[in-house]
Coordinates of C-alpha atoms and ligand atoms in Angstrom, one line a residue:
M1 CA -5.9 -6.6 27.5
T2 CA -9.1 -4.5 27.1
T3 CA -12.1 -6.1 25.8
A4 CA -13.3 -5.0 22.6
P5 CA -16.8 -3.7 21.7
T6 CA -18.1 -4.9 18.1
L7 CA -19.7 -2.6 15.7
T8 CA -22.3 -1.0 16.6
A9 CA -24.2 2.0 15.5
S10 CA -23.0 4.0 18.4
S11 CA -19.3 3.1 17.3
L12 CA -19.8 5.2 14.2
A13 CA -21.6 8.2 16.5
T14 CA -19.0 8.0 18.6
A15 CA -16.0 7.7 15.7
R16 CA -17.7 11.2 14.7
D17 CA -17.7 12.8 17.7
V18 CA -13.9 11.8 18.2
A19 CA -13.5 12.7 14.7
A20 CA -14.8 16.4 15.0
W21 CA -12.7 16.7 18.3
W22 CA -9.5 15.6 16.5
W23 CA -10.0 17.9 13.4
R24 CA -10.0 20.9 15.7
L25 CA -6.9 20.0 17.5
G26 CA -5.2 21.2 14.5
F27 CA -2.2 19.9 12.7
G28 CA 0.5 20.8 15.7
A29 CA -1.5 19.0 18.4
R30 CA -2.1 16.0 16.3
R31 CA 1.6 15.6 15.3
D32 CA 2.7 15.4 18.8
A33 CA -0.4 12.8 20.0
L34 CA 0.7 10.7 16.8
L35 CA 4.9 11.1 17.7
R36 CA 3.6 9.7 21.2
W37 CA 1.9 6.7 19.6
S38 CA 4.8 6.2 17.5
A39 CA 7.0 6.2 20.6
I40 CA 4.6 3.8 22.5
L41 CA 5.1 2.0 19.5
G42 CA 9.1 1.9 19.8
R43 CA 9.0 1.0 23.7
R44 CA 6.4 -1.6 23.5
A45 CA 8.1 -3.4 20.5
P46 CA 9.4 -6.2 22.6
E47 CA 5.8 -7.2 23.7
I48 CA 4.3 -6.5 20.3
T49 CA 6.7 -8.2 18.1
A50 CA 5.9 -11.1 20.4
V51 CA 2.4 -11.2 19.9
M52 CA 3.0 -11.0 16.2
R53 CA 5.2 -14.3 16.5
V54 CA 2.7 -16.2 18.7
E55 CA -0.3 -15.0 16.5
G56 CA 1.4 -14.9 13.0
G57 CA 4.3 -17.6 13.5
K58 CA 6.5 -14.9 12.2
A59 CA 10.5 -15.0 12.3
D60 CA 12.0 -12.9 14.6
A61 CA 13.6 -10.6 12.1
D62 CA 10.3 -10.7 10.0
A63 CA 8.6 -9.1 13.1
T64 CA 11.0 -6.6 13.9
I65 CA 11.7 -5.2 10.1
E66 CA 7.6 -5.1 9.6
L67 CA 7.2 -2.7 13.1
T68 CA 10.4 -0.6 12.5
V69 CA 9.4 0.1 8.6
A70 CA 5.5 0.6 10.2
V71 CA 6.5 3.2 12.9
E72 CA 8.9 5.3 10.6
H73 CA 5.5 5.6 8.1
L74 CA 3.5 6.5 10.9
R75 CA 6.2 9.2 12.2
W76 CA 6.5 10.2 8.8
A77 CA 2.5 10.9 8.5
A78 CA 2.6 12.8 11.3
R79 CA 5.5 15.1 10.9
N80 CA 4.5 15.9 7.2
A81 CA 0.6 16.0 7.4
E82 CA 0.5 20.1 8.1
R83 CA 2.7 20.4 5.1
V84 CA 0.7 18.2 2.5
L85 CA -2.8 19.2 3.7
R86 CA -2.6 22.9 5.2
R87 CA -4.8 25.1 3.2
R88 CA -2.7 27.2 0.8
R89 CA -3.0 30.0 -1.9
V90 CA -3.4 28.6 -5.3
R91 CA -2.6 30.6 -9.0
G92 CA -5.5 31.8 -10.0
T93 CA -6.4 33.1 -13.8
W94 CA -5.8 36.3 -15.7
L95 CA -9.6 36.1 -16.7
S96 CA -11.1 36.6 -13.2
P97 CA -7.5 38.5 -11.4
E98 CA -10.5 39.6 -8.8
Q99 CA -10.9 35.7 -7.2
R100 CA -8.7 34.6 -4.9
A101 CA -7.9 30.8 -4.9
E102 CA -7.4 28.7 -2.1
L103 CA -7.0 25.0 -1.7
A104 CA -7.4 23.0 1.5
W105 CA -7.6 19.4 2.3
R106 CA -10.5 18.0 4.9
P107 CA -10.6 15.1 6.5
Y108 CA -13.6 12.7 5.1
G109 CA -14.5 12.2 9.3
V110 CA -14.6 8.2 9.9
V111 CA -12.5 5.6 7.8
G112 CA -13.1 1.9 7.9
V113 CA -10.1 0.1 7.7
I114 CA -10.3 -3.9 6.8
G115 CA -6.8 -5.0 7.4
P116 CA -5.1 -8.5 6.2
W117 CA -3.2 -11.3 8.3
N118 CA 0.0 -11.3 6.6
F119 CA 1.3 -7.8 7.5
P120 CA -0.9 -7.2 10.6
V121 CA 0.9 -4.4 11.4
L122 CA 2.4 -2.7 8.9
T123 CA -0.6 -3.0 6.1
P124 CA -3.2 -1.9 8.4
L125 CA -0.7 1.1 10.1
A126 CA 0.0 2.6 6.6
S127 CA -3.9 3.2 6.1
I128 CA -4.5 4.1 9.8
G129 CA -1.2 6.2 10.0
S130 CA -2.4 8.5 7.0
A131 CA -6.0 8.8 7.9
V132 CA -5.4 9.8 11.1
A133 CA -2.7 12.2 10.3
A134 CA -5.0 13.8 7.8
G135 CA -7.9 14.5 10.6
N136 CA -9.8 11.0 10.4
A137 CA -11.1 8.8 13.1
V138 CA -11.1 5.2 12.2
L139 CA -12.8 2.1 12.9
F140 CA -10.1 -0.5 12.4
K141 CA -11.5 -4.5 11.6
P142 CA -8.0 -6.1 11.6
S143 CA -7.9 -9.5 10.0
E144 CA -9.7 -12.5 12.1
H145 CA -6.4 -14.2 11.9
A146 CA -4.4 -11.5 13.7
P147 CA -7.0 -10.1 15.9
M148 CA -4.4 -9.6 18.8
V149 CA -1.7 -7.6 16.8
G150 CA -4.8 -5.5 16.0
R151 CA -6.1 -4.9 19.5
L152 CA -2.5 -3.9 20.3
L153 CA -2.8 -1.1 17.6
T154 CA -6.2 0.5 19.2
E155 CA -4.9 0.3 22.7
T156 CA -1.6 2.2 21.9
A157 CA -3.1 4.5 20.1
T158 CA -5.5 5.3 22.6
E159 CA -3.2 5.6 25.4
A160 CA -1.2 8.1 23.1
M161 CA -4.8 10.0 22.7
R162 CA -4.7 9.7 26.7
G163 CA -8.0 7.9 26.5
A164 CA -9.9 9.1 23.1
P165 CA -10.9 6.5 21.0
L166 CA -9.6 7.5 17.8
V167 CA -8.6 4.5 16.5
T168 CA -11.7 1.9 17.5
F169 CA -11.1 -2.0 17.4
V170 CA -14.0 -3.9 15.2
E171 CA -14.1 -7.7 16.5
G172 CA -15.0 -10.3 13.9
G173 CA -14.2 -11.8 10.2
P174 CA -15.8 -11.2 6.9
E175 CA -19.4 -10.5 8.2
A176 CA -18.1 -7.8 10.5
G177 CA -15.8 -6.5 7.5
A178 CA -19.1 -6.2 5.2
A179 CA -21.0 -4.6 7.8
L180 CA -18.3 -1.8 8.4
V181 CA -18.6 -1.2 4.7
T182 CA -22.2 -0.2 4.5
S183 CA -22.2 1.4 7.8
G184 CA -22.3 4.7 7.2
V185 CA -18.3 5.3 7.3
D186 CA -17.3 8.1 4.9
K187 CA -14.7 6.2 3.3
V188 CA -13.1 2.6 3.5
A189 CA -9.5 1.2 3.0
F190 CA -9.3 -2.5 2.6
T191 CA -6.2 -4.3 2.0
G192 CA -6.3 -7.9 1.4
S193 CA -7.0 -10.2 -1.6
T194 CA -8.7 -8.9 -5.4
A195 CA -11.5 -10.9 -4.8
T196 CA -12.8 -9.5 -1.5
A197 CA -11.9 -5.7 -3.0
A198 CA -14.4 -6.7 -5.8
K199 CA -16.9 -7.7 -3.1
I200 CA -16.5 -4.5 -1.0
L201 CA -16.7 -2.4 -4.3
A202 CA -20.0 -4.1 -5.2
A203 CA -21.0 -3.4 -1.4
A204 CA -20.2 0.3 -1.2
A205 CA -21.7 1.3 -4.6
P206 CA -25.4 2.0 -3.7
T207 CA -24.1 4.9 -1.3
L208 CA -20.9 6.0 -3.2
T209 CA -18.7 5.4 -0.5
P210 CA -15.4 5.8 -1.8
V211 CA -12.8 2.8 -1.3
L212 CA -9.4 2.2 -1.5
T213 CA -8.2 -1.3 -2.7
E214 CA -4.7 -2.6 -1.8
C215 CA -4.8 -5.7 -3.2
G216 CA -2.5 -9.1 -4.2
G217 CA 0.3 -9.2 -6.5
K218 CA 2.7 -11.5 -8.2
D219 CA 5.5 -9.5 -8.3
P220 CA 8.4 -10.1 -10.7
A221 CA 12.1 -9.8 -10.7
I222 CA 14.3 -9.1 -13.9
V223 CA 18.2 -10.0 -13.8
A224 CA 19.9 -8.2 -16.8
A225 CA 23.2 -9.6 -18.2
D226 CA 24.9 -6.9 -16.7
A227 CA 23.8 -7.3 -13.1
D228 CA 25.9 -8.0 -10.1
L229 CA 24.6 -11.7 -9.9
D230 CA 25.9 -12.5 -6.5
R231 CA 24.0 -9.6 -5.1
A232 CA 21.1 -10.0 -7.4
A233 CA 20.9 -13.3 -6.0
A234 CA 20.7 -12.7 -2.2
S235 CA 18.0 -9.9 -2.9
V236 CA 15.9 -11.7 -4.9
L237 CA 16.4 -14.5 -2.5
W238 CA 15.4 -12.0 0.6
G239 CA 12.4 -10.6 -1.6
A240 CA 11.0 -14.3 -2.1
M241 CA 11.4 -15.7 1.5
F242 CA 10.8 -12.3 3.6
N243 CA 8.0 -13.0 5.7
A244 CA 7.8 -16.7 4.2
G245 CA 6.9 -15.7 1.3
Q246 CA 3.6 -13.9 2.6
A247 CA 3.8 -10.6 1.1
C248 CA 1.9 -8.5 -1.3
V249 CA 5.2 -7.3 -2.9
G250 CA 7.1 -10.5 -2.4
I251 CA 8.9 -11.7 -5.3
E252 CA 7.3 -14.4 -6.9
R253 CA 8.9 -14.9 -10.2
V254 CA 12.3 -14.2 -11.5
Y255 CA 13.2 -13.4 -15.4
V256 CA 16.9 -13.9 -15.9
V257 CA 18.5 -13.3 -19.3
D258 CA 19.8 -16.5 -20.9
E259 CA 23.6 -15.6 -20.8
V260 CA 23.7 -15.2 -16.9
H261 CA 20.6 -17.6 -16.0
D262 CA 22.7 -20.8 -15.3
E263 CA 25.2 -18.9 -13.3
F264 CA 22.3 -17.0 -11.2
V265 CA 20.3 -20.2 -10.7
R266 CA 23.5 -21.6 -9.2
L267 CA 24.2 -18.6 -7.4
L268 CA 20.6 -18.2 -5.7
T269 CA 20.0 -22.2 -5.3
A270 CA 23.2 -22.4 -3.1
K271 CA 22.0 -19.1 -0.7
A272 CA 18.3 -20.8 -0.7
A273 CA 19.9 -24.6 0.5
R274 CA 21.2 -22.4 3.7
L275 CA 17.8 -21.2 4.7
T276 CA 15.4 -23.4 6.8
A277 CA 11.7 -22.3 7.9
G278 CA 11.1 -23.5 11.7
R279 CA 10.3 -22.5 14.8
D280 CA 14.0 -20.6 15.4
G281 CA 14.6 -20.5 11.4
D282 CA 14.8 -17.9 8.8
L283 CA 11.5 -18.4 7.5
G284 CA 8.7 -18.5 10.0
A285 CA 5.2 -20.1 9.7
I286 CA 2.4 -19.8 6.9
A287 CA 0.1 -18.3 9.2
V288 CA -2.9 -19.4 7.8
P289 CA -3.8 -23.7 7.2
A290 CA -5.6 -22.7 3.7
Q291 CA -2.6 -20.9 2.3
L292 CA -0.4 -24.3 2.7
D293 CA -3.2 -26.3 0.2
V294 CA -2.8 -23.3 -2.5
I295 CA 1.1 -23.5 -1.8
T296 CA 0.9 -27.5 -2.1
H297 CA -1.5 -27.0 -5.4
H298 CA 1.3 -24.7 -7.2
I299 CA 4.0 -26.5 -6.4
A300 CA 2.4 -29.9 -7.6
D301 CA 0.9 -28.1 -10.5
A302 CA 4.3 -26.5 -11.9
L303 CA 5.9 -29.9 -11.2
D304 CA 3.1 -32.2 -13.3
R305 CA 4.1 -29.3 -15.8
G306 CA 7.6 -30.8 -16.1
A307 CA 8.9 -28.2 -13.2
R308 CA 12.1 -29.4 -11.0
A309 CA 12.4 -28.4 -7.7
L310 CA 16.2 -27.6 -7.1
T311 CA 15.2 -27.0 -3.6
G312 CA 12.0 -27.8 -1.3
G313 CA 9.3 -29.2 -3.5
L314 CA 6.3 -31.0 -2.6
G315 CA 8.8 -32.7 0.6
A316 CA 9.2 -29.2 2.0
I317 CA 5.6 -28.6 3.1
E318 CA 5.9 -29.4 6.7
P319 CA 2.7 -27.5 8.2
P320 CA 2.8 -24.9 9.3
Y321 CA 6.2 -24.2 7.6
V322 CA 7.6 -24.8 4.2
Q323 CA 10.9 -24.9 3.2
P324 CA 12.6 -22.5 0.4
T325 CA 11.5 -24.0 -2.9
I326 CA 13.0 -22.8 -5.8
L327 CA 12.0 -24.1 -9.2
V328 CA 13.2 -24.0 -12.8
D329 CA 11.9 -25.2 -16.2
V330 CA 8.7 -23.9 -15.2
P331 CA 6.4 -23.0 -17.9
D332 CA 4.6 -19.7 -18.3
D333 CA 0.9 -21.0 -18.1
A334 CA 2.0 -22.6 -14.6
L335 CA 0.0 -21.5 -11.5
V336 CA 2.9 -20.6 -9.4
V337 CA 4.0 -18.2 -12.6
T338 CA 0.2 -17.0 -13.0
E339 CA -1.5 -16.8 -9.6
E340 CA -0.6 -15.4 -6.0
T341 CA 1.3 -18.0 -4.2
F342 CA 2.2 -16.5 -1.2
G343 CA 4.7 -18.9 0.2
P344 CA 8.2 -19.4 -0.2
V345 CA 8.2 -20.8 -3.8
L346 CA 10.1 -18.9 -6.5
P347 CA 10.3 -20.1 -10.1
I348 CA 13.3 -18.7 -12.2
L349 CA 12.5 -18.5 -15.7
R350 CA 14.8 -17.9 -18.7
A351 CA 14.4 -15.1 -21.0
A352 CA 15.9 -15.0 -24.2
D353 CA 17.1 -11.0 -23.6
L354 CA 15.8 -8.2 -21.4
D355 CA 12.9 -7.0 -24.1
D356 CA 11.4 -10.7 -23.4
A357 CA 12.1 -10.4 -19.9
V358 CA 10.0 -7.0 -19.7
A359 CA 7.5 -8.5 -21.6
R360 CA 6.6 -11.6 -19.5
A361 CA 6.9 -9.6 -16.7
E362 CA 3.9 -7.2 -18.0
S363 CA 1.9 -10.2 -18.4
G364 CA -1.0 -11.2 -15.9
R365 CA -3.7 -9.2 -14.1
Y366 CA -1.4 -7.8 -11.2
H367 CA 0.5 -5.0 -11.3
L368 CA 2.0 -4.2 -7.7
G369 CA 5.2 -3.9 -7.7
A370 CA 8.8 -5.0 -9.3
A371 CA 12.7 -5.1 -9.2
V372 CA 15.2 -5.3 -11.7
Y373 CA 18.9 -6.0 -11.5
G374 CA 21.3 -4.6 -13.6
G375 CA 24.0 -1.9 -14.8
R376 CA 23.4 0.6 -17.5
Q377 CA 20.2 -1.1 -18.7
A378 CA 18.3 -1.6 -15.7
R379 CA 16.5 1.9 -15.3
A380 CA 15.4 1.8 -19.1
A381 CA 13.9 -1.7 -18.4
A382 CA 12.3 -0.4 -15.2
D383 CA 10.5 2.7 -17.0
R384 CA 9.0 0.2 -19.2
L385 CA 6.8 -1.6 -16.5
T386 CA 3.4 -0.5 -15.7
C387 CA 3.2 -1.3 -12.2
G388 CA 2.7 1.2 -9.2
M389 CA 6.5 0.5 -7.6
V390 CA 9.8 -0.8 -9.1
S391 CA 12.9 -1.4 -7.0
I392 CA 16.4 -1.2 -9.1
D393 CA 19.0 -3.3 -7.7
S394 CA 17.1 -4.1 -4.3
A395 CA 14.1 -5.9 -3.3
L396 CA 10.8 -4.3 -2.1
S397 CA 12.5 -1.1 -1.0
F398 CA 10.1 1.0 -2.4
A399 CA 7.7 -0.2 0.8
G400 CA 10.5 1.4 3.2
Q401 CA 10.7 4.8 1.8
P402 CA 7.9 7.3 3.6
S403 CA 7.9 9.5 1.2
L404 CA 7.0 7.3 -1.8
P405 CA 3.2 6.3 -2.7
F406 CA 2.5 2.8 -2.2
G407 CA -0.2 0.7 -4.3
G408 CA -0.5 -1.0 -7.5
R409 CA -3.0 -0.9 -10.7
G410 CA -5.4 -3.9 -12.7
A411 CA -5.9 -6.5 -9.8
S412 CA -3.6 -5.3 -7.5
G413 CA -6.0 -2.3 -6.6
F414 CA -6.1 1.3 -6.5
G415 CA -5.3 4.4 -4.7
R416 CA -2.2 4.8 -2.5
T417 CA -1.1 4.6 0.9
H418 CA 2.5 6.4 2.6
G419 CA 3.8 9.2 1.2
E420 CA 2.0 12.6 0.1
A421 CA -0.5 10.7 -2.1
G422 CA -1.3 8.3 1.1
L423 CA -2.5 11.7 3.1
R424 CA -4.1 13.2 0.3
E425 CA -5.8 9.7 0.0
F426 CA -7.8 10.3 3.5
A427 CA -8.9 13.7 2.5
V428 CA -10.9 15.8 0.4
A429 CA -9.8 18.6 -1.6
R430 CA -11.7 21.6 -0.7
S431 CA -11.4 24.7 -3.1
T432 CA -12.2 28.3 -1.9
V433 CA -12.6 31.5 -4.0
T434 CA -12.8 34.7 -2.4
R435 CA -14.0 37.9 -4.6
R436 CA -11.8 40.4 -3.7
G437 CA -13.0 43.8 -6.2
R438 CA -14.6 43.9 -9.3
Q439 CA -13.4 42.4 -12.5
P440 CA -13.2 44.6 -15.3
F441 CA -15.1 42.1 -17.7
E442 CA -17.4 40.4 -15.2
L443 CA -19.2 37.5 -17.5
T444 CA -20.9 35.9 -14.5
G445 CA -24.3 37.7 -13.6
Y446 CA -26.7 39.1 -15.8
E447 CA -25.7 43.0 -15.1
R448 CA -22.8 42.0 -17.0
G449 CA -21.7 45.4 -19.2
P450 CA -21.2 45.5 -23.2
H451 CA -17.7 44.9 -23.2
A452 CA -18.2 41.5 -21.5
L453 CA -19.0 39.1 -24.1
P454 CA -17.4 40.2 -27.0
F455 CA -14.2 40.0 -24.7
A456 CA -14.7 36.6 -24.3
E457 CA -15.4 35.8 -28.0
T458 CA -11.9 37.6 -28.9
V459 CA -10.2 35.5 -26.1
L460 CA -11.8 32.4 -27.3
R461 CA -10.7 33.4 -31.2
K462 CA -7.8 35.1 -31.0
V463 CA -6.0 33.9 -27.7
F464 CA -6.8 30.3 -27.1
G465 CA -7.9 29.8 -31.3
G466 CA -4.5 31.4 -31.7
A467 CA -2.6 29.7 -29.1
R468 CA -0.4 26.2 -29.7
Ligands
NAD501 P1 -9.0 -11.3 2.4 O1 -9.1 -10.5 1.4 O2 -9.4 -12.7 3.0 O3 -9.2 -10.6 3.9 C1 -8.7 -9.4 4.2 C2 -9.9 -8.5 5.1 O4 -10.7 -8.5 4.5 C3 -10.0 -9.6 6.5 O5 -9.9 -8.8 7.4 C4 -11.4 -10.1 6.2 O6 -11.7 -10.3 7.3 C5 -12.2 -8.8 5.3 N1 -13.2 -9.6 4.5 C6 -13.4 -10.4 4.2 N2 -14.8 -11.0 3.6 C7 -14.8 -9.2 3.3 C8 -16.3 -9.2 2.9 N3 -17.1 -9.3 2.1 N4 -16.3 -7.3 3.1 C9 -15.6 -6.9 4.2 N5 -14.6 -7.3 4.8 C10 -13.9 -8.5 4.2 O7 -7.4 -11.1 2.1 P2 -6.2 -11.9 3.6 O8 -6.2 -13.6 3.0 O9 -6.5 -11.6 4.8 O10 -4.8 -11.6 2.8 C11 -3.9 -11.6 2.2 C12 -4.1 -10.7 0.5 O11 -3.8 -9.7 1.2 C13 -3.0 -11.2 -0.6 O12 -3.9 -11.1 -1.6 C14 -2.3 -10.2 -0.2 O13 -1.6 -10.1 -1.7 C15 -3.3 -9.1 -0.1 N6 -2.2 -8.1 0.5 C16 -1.8 -7.0 0.0 C17 -1.7 -5.9 0.3 C18 -1.2 -4.2 -0.5 O14 -0.9 -3.5 0.3 N7 -1.5 -4.1 -1.8 C19 -1.0 -5.7 1.4 C20 -1.1 -7.5 2.1 C21 -1.8 -8.3 1.8

């Protein structure tokens, strides 16, 4: 592996040069280069997933799923950037028919991407893929807990660009991230905790540097009475345990309507009891030791408040692993219901009815994703949720749809990766109007004719004032 440079003034200058070269290449050449990158990632998948397993303790399946989805997003961004961002003529107004209006999307220039440790490929690549497809160069600081995967991403990008450092690795921890934010980059794309996002926004404020924030979540699932309970139990369990629960969009609480609650608990607990966390288990490790403390604290707090562990519990903590823990009789104010646990722990909460389930799912400061299981009632319940993404009758599926934007509201952050909105997130709208001929009632300028202002007054009074 190549040694990575740390962030210096010349890193930004080089990135600016690369960004200018990259933009000049045009959409077609960029698409080809990015598809080349995705092919390299595909070919080197065994090596990349092996590093993900060693560095982050991921289960085999979790690493493979993460890389597959990430590459599919990159391919989509490569193939769709021109359609979404190319210059186009837009409709003008009858008030100034002589003006031809055009909209184009220009890259920011250099984007600083800061990544988390839990999905060291999927989350940074969501930002990086959209940013480079939109014509930017990237300075990428991966999590200090996942530097090897970060290096591989930048190394493969450079290979695809035939040596041009389109994505430059920035080494280090929080201080390197802080330096990147104030380095003069044109935009920051941050994925990580809400607390860090707040610090980054404050640091970016003096220069008005725009920031995309993809932060934490406390995603709820809702199970209606008319759900296919066995399928819902299997899906909720996977949504809660995938990546050993270390997912911003992991299901962290499930509200089940009273009439099917007990049966759902029985089905889900039986399935959970068959899973194991371990070296060759269904669930991988908790990647960061400090996270084990949070998970332990949340389980202990719930048990102290009267919850019961149907599987797992405090005995489930076997560093670096945590066995799947299913909790019932958990009060709504327990930490495991209100705060991000980020572990394989699922509280099942009894709801009086669907209205009660929706109201409680809406509680809290995070509004990232959600899942709703049910028959005819599911869609209406899903539409009442204010989060950024919802899947009906499946878990986390929105994250795998390349055309759909990904992101949240509230403490889960703002801005979007993935899809058309993701591409536009990394581009600046450029409006151009071109005068073609004379306007009959030219309003602008001091040489307007005697009929121009009366014309405007008539429009205001008769057309706008009379309009409904
Ligand atoms: P974190 O906030 O501790 O760190 C994230 C990154 O920010 C790291 O690279 C870190 O070095 C850097 N950083 C820390 N302090 C900084 C500062 N002051 N200035 C600039 N950079 C700084 O988050 P984490 O523990 O690595 O990741 C877990 C969190 O990420 C969870 O809350 C999870 O929900 C969230 N997450 C969100 C998404 C999403 O798309 N919404 C995806 C994955 C993870």
